[in-house]
mmCIF file of C-alpha atoms in Angstrom:
data_model
loop_
_atom_site.group_PDB
_atom_site.id
_atom_site.type_symbol
_atom_site.label_atom_id
_atom_site.label_comp_id
_atom_site.label_asym_id
_atom_site.label_seq_id
_atom_site.Cartn_x
_atom_site.Cartn_y
_atom_site.Cartn_z
ATOM 1 C CA UNK A 1 69.284 -58.715 4.452
ATOM 2 C CA UNK A 2 67.236 -59.206 0.726
ATOM 3 C CA UNK A 3 68.591 -61.315 -2.114
ATOM 4 C CA UNK A 4 69.152 -61.470 -5.737
ATOM 5 C CA UNK A 5 65.864 -60.653 -7.619
ATOM 6 C CA UNK A 6 65.343 -61.827 -10.989
ATOM 7 C CA UNK A 7 62.767 -61.466 -13.542
ATOM 8 C CA UNK A 8 60.644 -62.880 -14.908
ATOM 9 C CA UNK A 9 61.868 -65.954 -13.766
ATOM 10 C CA UNK A 10 60.092 -67.253 -16.801
ATOM 11 C CA UNK A 11 60.097 -66.986 -20.278
ATOM 12 C CA UNK A 12 59.896 -68.665 -23.702
ATOM 13 C CA UNK A 13 59.087 -67.542 -26.870
ATOM 14 C CA UNK A 14 60.029 -67.997 -30.526
ATOM 15 C CA UNK A 15 63.348 -67.464 -32.291
ATOM 16 C CA UNK A 16 64.225 -64.236 -33.894
ATOM 17 C CA UNK A 17 62.218 -62.771 -31.034
ATOM 18 C CA UNK A 18 63.486 -59.980 -28.623
ATOM 19 C CA UNK A 19 63.536 -61.212 -24.351
ATOM 20 C CA UNK A 20 64.734 -58.779 -21.737
ATOM 21 C CA UNK A 21 65.635 -59.884 -18.060
ATOM 22 C CA UNK A 22 65.951 -57.800 -15.413
ATOM 23 C CA UNK A 23 68.486 -57.815 -12.012
ATOM 24 C CA UNK A 24 68.193 -56.262 -8.447
ATOM 25 C CA UNK A 25 71.047 -56.636 -7.039
ATOM 26 C CA UNK A 26 72.201 -57.192 -3.201
ATOM 27 C CA UNK A 27 71.361 -53.338 -1.598
ATOM 28 C CA UNK A 28 74.934 -51.755 -2.213
ATOM 29 C CA UNK A 29 77.183 -54.406 -3.958
ATOM 30 C CA UNK A 30 78.734 -52.790 -6.369
ATOM 31 C CA UNK A 31 79.711 -55.954 -8.385
ATOM 32 C CA UNK A 32 77.308 -57.314 -10.940
ATOM 33 C CA UNK A 33 77.698 -60.299 -12.794
ATOM 34 C CA UNK A 34 75.258 -62.294 -15.608
ATOM 35 C CA UNK A 35 76.413 -65.679 -16.553
ATOM 36 C CA UNK A 36 74.536 -67.660 -18.732
ATOM 37 C CA UNK A 37 73.945 -71.283 -17.445
ATOM 38 C CA UNK A 38 73.402 -73.724 -20.637
ATOM 39 C CA UNK A 39 71.469 -77.580 -19.171
ATOM 40 C CA UNK A 40 73.887 -79.941 -18.456
ATOM 41 C CA UNK A 41 76.750 -77.385 -17.630
ATOM 42 C CA UNK A 42 78.169 -74.500 -15.136
ATOM 43 C CA UNK A 43 77.266 -70.766 -15.235
ATOM 44 C CA UNK A 44 79.265 -69.316 -17.936
ATOM 45 C CA UNK A 45 80.262 -65.802 -17.249
ATOM 46 C CA UNK A 46 78.533 -63.513 -20.243
ATOM 47 C CA UNK A 47 79.143 -59.705 -18.633
ATOM 48 C CA UNK A 48 80.772 -58.669 -15.633
ATOM 49 C CA UNK A 49 80.085 -54.235 -14.257
ATOM 50 C CA UNK A 50 81.781 -51.865 -11.804
ATOM 51 C CA UNK A 51 78.825 -50.250 -10.586
ATOM 52 C CA UNK A 52 77.391 -48.117 -14.124
ATOM 53 C CA UNK A 53 81.029 -49.877 -16.194
ATOM 54 C CA UNK A 54 81.510 -52.478 -18.911
ATOM 55 C CA UNK A 55 84.689 -54.354 -16.636
ATOM 56 C CA UNK A 56 84.229 -57.549 -18.633
ATOM 57 C CA UNK A 57 82.369 -58.936 -21.813
ATOM 58 C CA UNK A 58 84.826 -60.307 -23.765
ATOM 59 C CA UNK A 59 81.879 -63.765 -23.526
ATOM 60 C CA UNK A 60 79.330 -62.012 -24.843
ATOM 61 C CA UNK A 61 77.585 -62.288 -28.366
ATOM 62 C CA UNK A 62 77.290 -58.790 -29.211
ATOM 63 C CA UNK A 63 75.825 -59.181 -32.732
ATOM 64 C CA UNK A 64 73.489 -60.424 -30.832
ATOM 65 C CA UNK A 65 73.066 -59.475 -26.118
ATOM 66 C CA UNK A 66 73.070 -56.158 -25.747
ATOM 67 C CA UNK A 67 73.488 -55.338 -21.380
ATOM 68 C CA UNK A 68 73.617 -52.295 -18.928
ATOM 69 C CA UNK A 69 73.194 -50.930 -15.374
ATOM 70 C CA UNK A 70 72.577 -47.414 -15.213
ATOM 71 C CA UNK A 71 72.931 -45.935 -12.041
ATOM 72 C CA UNK A 72 75.326 -48.570 -11.030
ATOM 73 C CA UNK A 73 71.915 -50.354 -9.830
ATOM 74 C CA UNK A 74 69.669 -53.019 -11.364
ATOM 75 C CA UNK A 75 70.653 -54.138 -15.140
ATOM 76 C CA UNK A 76 68.983 -55.724 -17.900
ATOM 77 C CA UNK A 77 70.172 -58.026 -19.968
ATOM 78 C CA UNK A 78 68.475 -58.992 -23.499
ATOM 79 C CA UNK A 79 68.488 -60.492 -26.539
ATOM 80 C CA UNK A 80 67.771 -59.481 -29.655
ATOM 81 C CA UNK A 81 67.136 -61.735 -32.045
ATOM 82 C CA UNK A 82 67.235 -65.009 -30.237
ATOM 83 C CA UNK A 83 68.451 -68.495 -31.484
ATOM 84 C CA UNK A 84 67.734 -72.004 -30.341
ATOM 85 C CA UNK A 85 71.164 -72.798 -28.373
ATOM 86 C CA UNK A 86 70.541 -69.181 -25.977
ATOM 87 C CA UNK A 87 67.654 -71.406 -23.790
ATOM 88 C CA UNK A 88 69.672 -71.816 -20.983
ATOM 89 C CA UNK A 89 69.237 -70.375 -16.652
ATOM 90 C CA UNK A 90 70.355 -66.986 -16.904
ATOM 91 C CA UNK A 91 71.644 -66.046 -13.477
ATOM 92 C CA UNK A 92 72.948 -62.816 -11.491
ATOM 93 C CA UNK A 93 74.829 -61.953 -9.638
ATOM 94 C CA UNK A 94 76.297 -59.544 -6.941
ATOM 95 C CA UNK A 95 79.767 -59.156 -5.392
ATOM 96 C CA UNK A 96 80.060 -55.724 -2.358
ATOM 97 C CA UNK A 97 83.518 -54.858 -3.872
ATOM 98 C CA UNK A 98 84.943 -54.117 -6.814
ATOM 99 C CA UNK A 99 87.098 -56.535 -6.666
ATOM 100 C CA UNK A 100 86.873 -59.512 -8.811
ATOM 101 C CA UNK A 101 87.353 -62.250 -6.506
ATOM 102 C CA UNK A 102 85.195 -61.510 -3.607
ATOM 103 C CA UNK A 103 82.330 -63.368 -2.622
ATOM 104 C CA UNK A 104 79.874 -63.813 -5.762
ATOM 105 C CA UNK A 105 75.878 -63.875 -4.654
ATOM 106 C CA UNK A 106 73.435 -65.211 -7.037
ATOM 107 C CA UNK A 107 70.546 -65.337 -7.740
ATOM 108 C CA UNK A 108 67.305 -68.123 -8.958
ATOM 109 C CA UNK A 109 67.681 -66.931 -12.392
ATOM 110 C CA UNK A 110 64.791 -66.964 -15.806
ATOM 111 C CA UNK A 111 64.665 -70.226 -17.376
ATOM 112 C CA UNK A 112 65.241 -68.268 -20.869
ATOM 113 C CA UNK A 113 63.333 -71.600 -23.817
ATOM 114 C CA UNK A 114 63.249 -70.726 -27.774
ATOM 115 C CA UNK A 115 61.116 -72.728 -30.041
ATOM 116 C CA UNK B 1 88.903 -70.539 -21.761
ATOM 117 C CA UNK B 2 89.882 -71.651 -19.171
ATOM 118 C CA UNK B 3 87.944 -75.308 -18.730
ATOM 119 C CA UNK B 4 87.440 -77.400 -15.465
ATOM 120 C CA UNK B 5 87.298 -80.802 -15.826
ATOM 121 C CA UNK B 6 84.740 -82.104 -12.684
ATOM 122 C CA UNK B 7 84.007 -85.699 -11.643
ATOM 123 C CA UNK B 8 81.530 -87.595 -11.367
ATOM 124 C CA UNK B 9 79.504 -86.763 -13.297
ATOM 125 C CA UNK B 10 76.410 -88.076 -11.076
ATOM 126 C CA UNK B 11 76.455 -89.331 -7.948
ATOM 127 C CA UNK B 12 73.757 -92.214 -6.136
ATOM 128 C CA UNK B 13 74.789 -92.823 -2.962
ATOM 129 C CA UNK B 14 72.935 -94.037 0.566
ATOM 130 C CA UNK B 15 71.965 -91.937 3.180
ATOM 131 C CA UNK B 16 75.884 -91.781 6.064
ATOM 132 C CA UNK B 17 77.403 -92.063 3.482
ATOM 133 C CA UNK B 18 80.674 -90.272 2.541
ATOM 134 C CA UNK B 19 80.683 -88.707 -1.021
ATOM 135 C CA UNK B 20 83.586 -87.280 -2.610
ATOM 136 C CA UNK B 21 84.382 -85.136 -5.806
ATOM 137 C CA UNK B 22 87.562 -83.580 -7.726
ATOM 138 C CA UNK B 23 88.440 -80.959 -9.823
ATOM 139 C CA UNK B 24 91.101 -80.736 -12.272
ATOM 140 C CA UNK B 25 92.902 -77.824 -14.370
ATOM 141 C CA UNK B 26 95.698 -78.061 -17.027
ATOM 142 C CA UNK B 27 95.664 -74.547 -16.092
ATOM 143 C CA UNK B 28 96.866 -72.482 -13.381
ATOM 144 C CA UNK B 29 93.846 -71.866 -10.609
ATOM 145 C CA UNK B 30 94.753 -69.008 -7.744
ATOM 146 C CA UNK B 31 91.322 -69.872 -6.657
ATOM 147 C CA UNK B 32 89.044 -73.080 -5.804
ATOM 148 C CA UNK B 33 85.556 -72.642 -5.415
ATOM 149 C CA UNK B 34 82.859 -75.060 -4.452
ATOM 150 C CA UNK B 35 79.136 -74.224 -4.975
ATOM 151 C CA UNK B 36 75.610 -76.463 -4.312
ATOM 152 C CA UNK B 37 73.180 -75.322 -6.448
ATOM 153 C CA UNK B 38 69.872 -76.448 -6.123
ATOM 154 C CA UNK B 39 66.566 -76.831 -8.593
ATOM 155 C CA UNK B 40 65.341 -73.439 -9.441
ATOM 156 C CA UNK B 41 68.211 -71.626 -7.539
ATOM 157 C CA UNK B 42 71.030 -70.165 -8.702
ATOM 158 C CA UNK B 43 74.738 -71.081 -7.286
ATOM 159 C CA UNK B 44 75.454 -70.766 -2.873
ATOM 160 C CA UNK B 45 78.704 -70.953 -1.892
ATOM 161 C CA UNK B 46 80.368 -73.473 -0.349
ATOM 162 C CA UNK B 47 83.622 -73.298 0.392
ATOM 163 C CA UNK B 48 85.949 -71.327 -0.735
ATOM 164 C CA UNK B 49 89.704 -71.977 -0.850
ATOM 165 C CA UNK B 50 92.669 -69.280 -1.620
ATOM 166 C CA UNK B 51 96.351 -71.478 -0.862
ATOM 167 C CA UNK B 52 98.246 -74.335 -2.295
ATOM 168 C CA UNK B 53 97.746 -77.003 0.086
ATOM 169 C CA UNK B 54 94.739 -75.009 1.869
ATOM 170 C CA UNK B 55 92.066 -78.135 3.878
ATOM 171 C CA UNK B 56 89.118 -76.039 4.871
ATOM 172 C CA UNK B 57 85.824 -77.259 6.180
ATOM 173 C CA UNK B 58 81.986 -76.140 6.576
ATOM 174 C CA UNK B 59 80.171 -78.632 8.856
ATOM 175 C CA UNK B 60 79.920 -81.739 6.792
ATOM 176 C CA UNK B 61 82.365 -80.611 4.380
ATOM 177 C CA UNK B 62 85.526 -80.888 4.078
ATOM 178 C CA UNK B 63 87.722 -79.850 0.908
ATOM 179 C CA UNK B 64 91.652 -78.804 -0.739
ATOM 180 C CA UNK B 65 93.786 -76.699 -2.139
ATOM 181 C CA UNK B 66 95.552 -79.432 -4.474
ATOM 182 C CA UNK B 67 99.517 -78.501 -3.937
ATOM 183 C CA UNK B 68 99.866 -78.249 -8.132
ATOM 184 C CA UNK B 69 97.170 -75.629 -7.956
ATOM 185 C CA UNK B 70 95.473 -76.948 -10.698
ATOM 186 C CA UNK B 71 93.589 -79.076 -8.252
ATOM 187 C CA UNK B 72 90.136 -79.267 -5.710
ATOM 188 C CA UNK B 73 88.497 -82.201 -3.888
ATOM 189 C CA UNK B 74 85.282 -81.393 -2.031
ATOM 190 C CA UNK B 75 84.567 -84.129 1.049
ATOM 191 C CA UNK B 76 80.544 -84.673 2.294
ATOM 192 C CA UNK B 77 80.350 -86.769 5.594
ATOM 193 C CA UNK B 78 78.194 -88.522 6.905
ATOM 194 C CA UNK B 79 75.599 -87.843 3.977
ATOM 195 C CA UNK B 80 72.004 -86.802 4.525
ATOM 196 C CA UNK B 81 68.394 -85.793 1.988
ATOM 197 C CA UNK B 82 69.462 -81.881 1.978
ATOM 198 C CA UNK B 83 72.364 -82.790 0.191
ATOM 199 C CA UNK B 84 70.878 -83.496 -2.694
ATOM 200 C CA UNK B 85 71.831 -81.278 -5.609
ATOM 201 C CA UNK B 86 74.801 -80.083 -8.072
ATOM 202 C CA UNK B 87 77.914 -79.638 -6.567
ATOM 203 C CA UNK B 88 80.215 -77.420 -8.665
ATOM 204 C CA UNK B 89 84.140 -76.996 -8.200
ATOM 205 C CA UNK B 90 84.892 -72.477 -9.740
ATOM 206 C CA UNK B 91 88.082 -70.830 -9.591
ATOM 207 C CA UNK B 92 89.983 -67.913 -10.309
ATOM 208 C CA UNK B 93 92.367 -68.892 -12.838
ATOM 209 C CA UNK B 94 96.109 -66.959 -13.173
ATOM 210 C CA UNK B 95 95.011 -66.652 -16.682
ATOM 211 C CA UNK B 96 92.200 -65.139 -15.919
ATOM 212 C CA UNK B 97 91.984 -63.788 -12.925
ATOM 213 C CA UNK B 98 88.247 -61.650 -13.023
ATOM 214 C CA UNK B 99 86.976 -64.379 -14.827
ATOM 215 C CA UNK B 100 85.334 -67.294 -13.106
ATOM 216 C CA UNK B 101 84.937 -70.665 -14.098
ATOM 217 C CA UNK B 102 82.820 -72.802 -13.997
ATOM 218 C CA UNK B 103 82.480 -76.889 -14.023
ATOM 219 C CA UNK B 104 80.604 -79.040 -14.909
ATOM 220 C CA UNK B 105 79.194 -79.700 -11.546
ATOM 221 C CA UNK B 106 78.572 -83.305 -10.191
ATOM 222 C CA UNK B 107 74.777 -84.399 -9.472
ATOM 223 C CA UNK B 108 74.529 -86.284 -5.992
ATOM 224 C CA UNK B 109 71.624 -87.342 -5.324
ATOM 225 C CA UNK B 110 71.258 -89.415 -1.830
ATOM 226 C CA UNK B 111 68.736 -91.889 -1.236
ATOM 227 C CA UNK B 112 67.064 -92.765 1.866
#
């Protein structure tokens, strides 16, 4: 079974620029998560989808971050405009069922550097 | 939001030694999870705990769900070089059952 795929693996941008990340979850997984992991910290949930609907986006900075999961499969996370403090690894994870406590399988992440 | 206090922040041990790390919270957690993250990779689930007092093993790894539901520990016995990495505790709290909260991690280095 293929794991969670993410691209790009690395991205360097200047502040105020826009950036987008892509995630392809494990086939058939209903739930998709985006996490932000700042260096030296654990991942922090940004948004959770069940199929193509948003379940929880309470920690997503909605003035600059947006995410969508069209057709309930892959997903994109966008930052517009980026700030220096957005430098982090952005992890995508997927879960097999709609149950939030089901095992989450993480992708390798996209490392974003904002200069 | 919920916070998990994980300690120690880093550990340097000799190959073959046992290691222990723990996680505490001021809030009650319904589920405790332990993940390992290698450089350039996402976290991988090692052990899941669902009941207070539960003790679960996965090979050389043993983890326990604290009786108070506010703490958990992970033990690694007879460490080997591939145990190197960052270990995270994580959990679902009673107050935020949908969000997985992570600790800040324990960086483990195994010296030959």
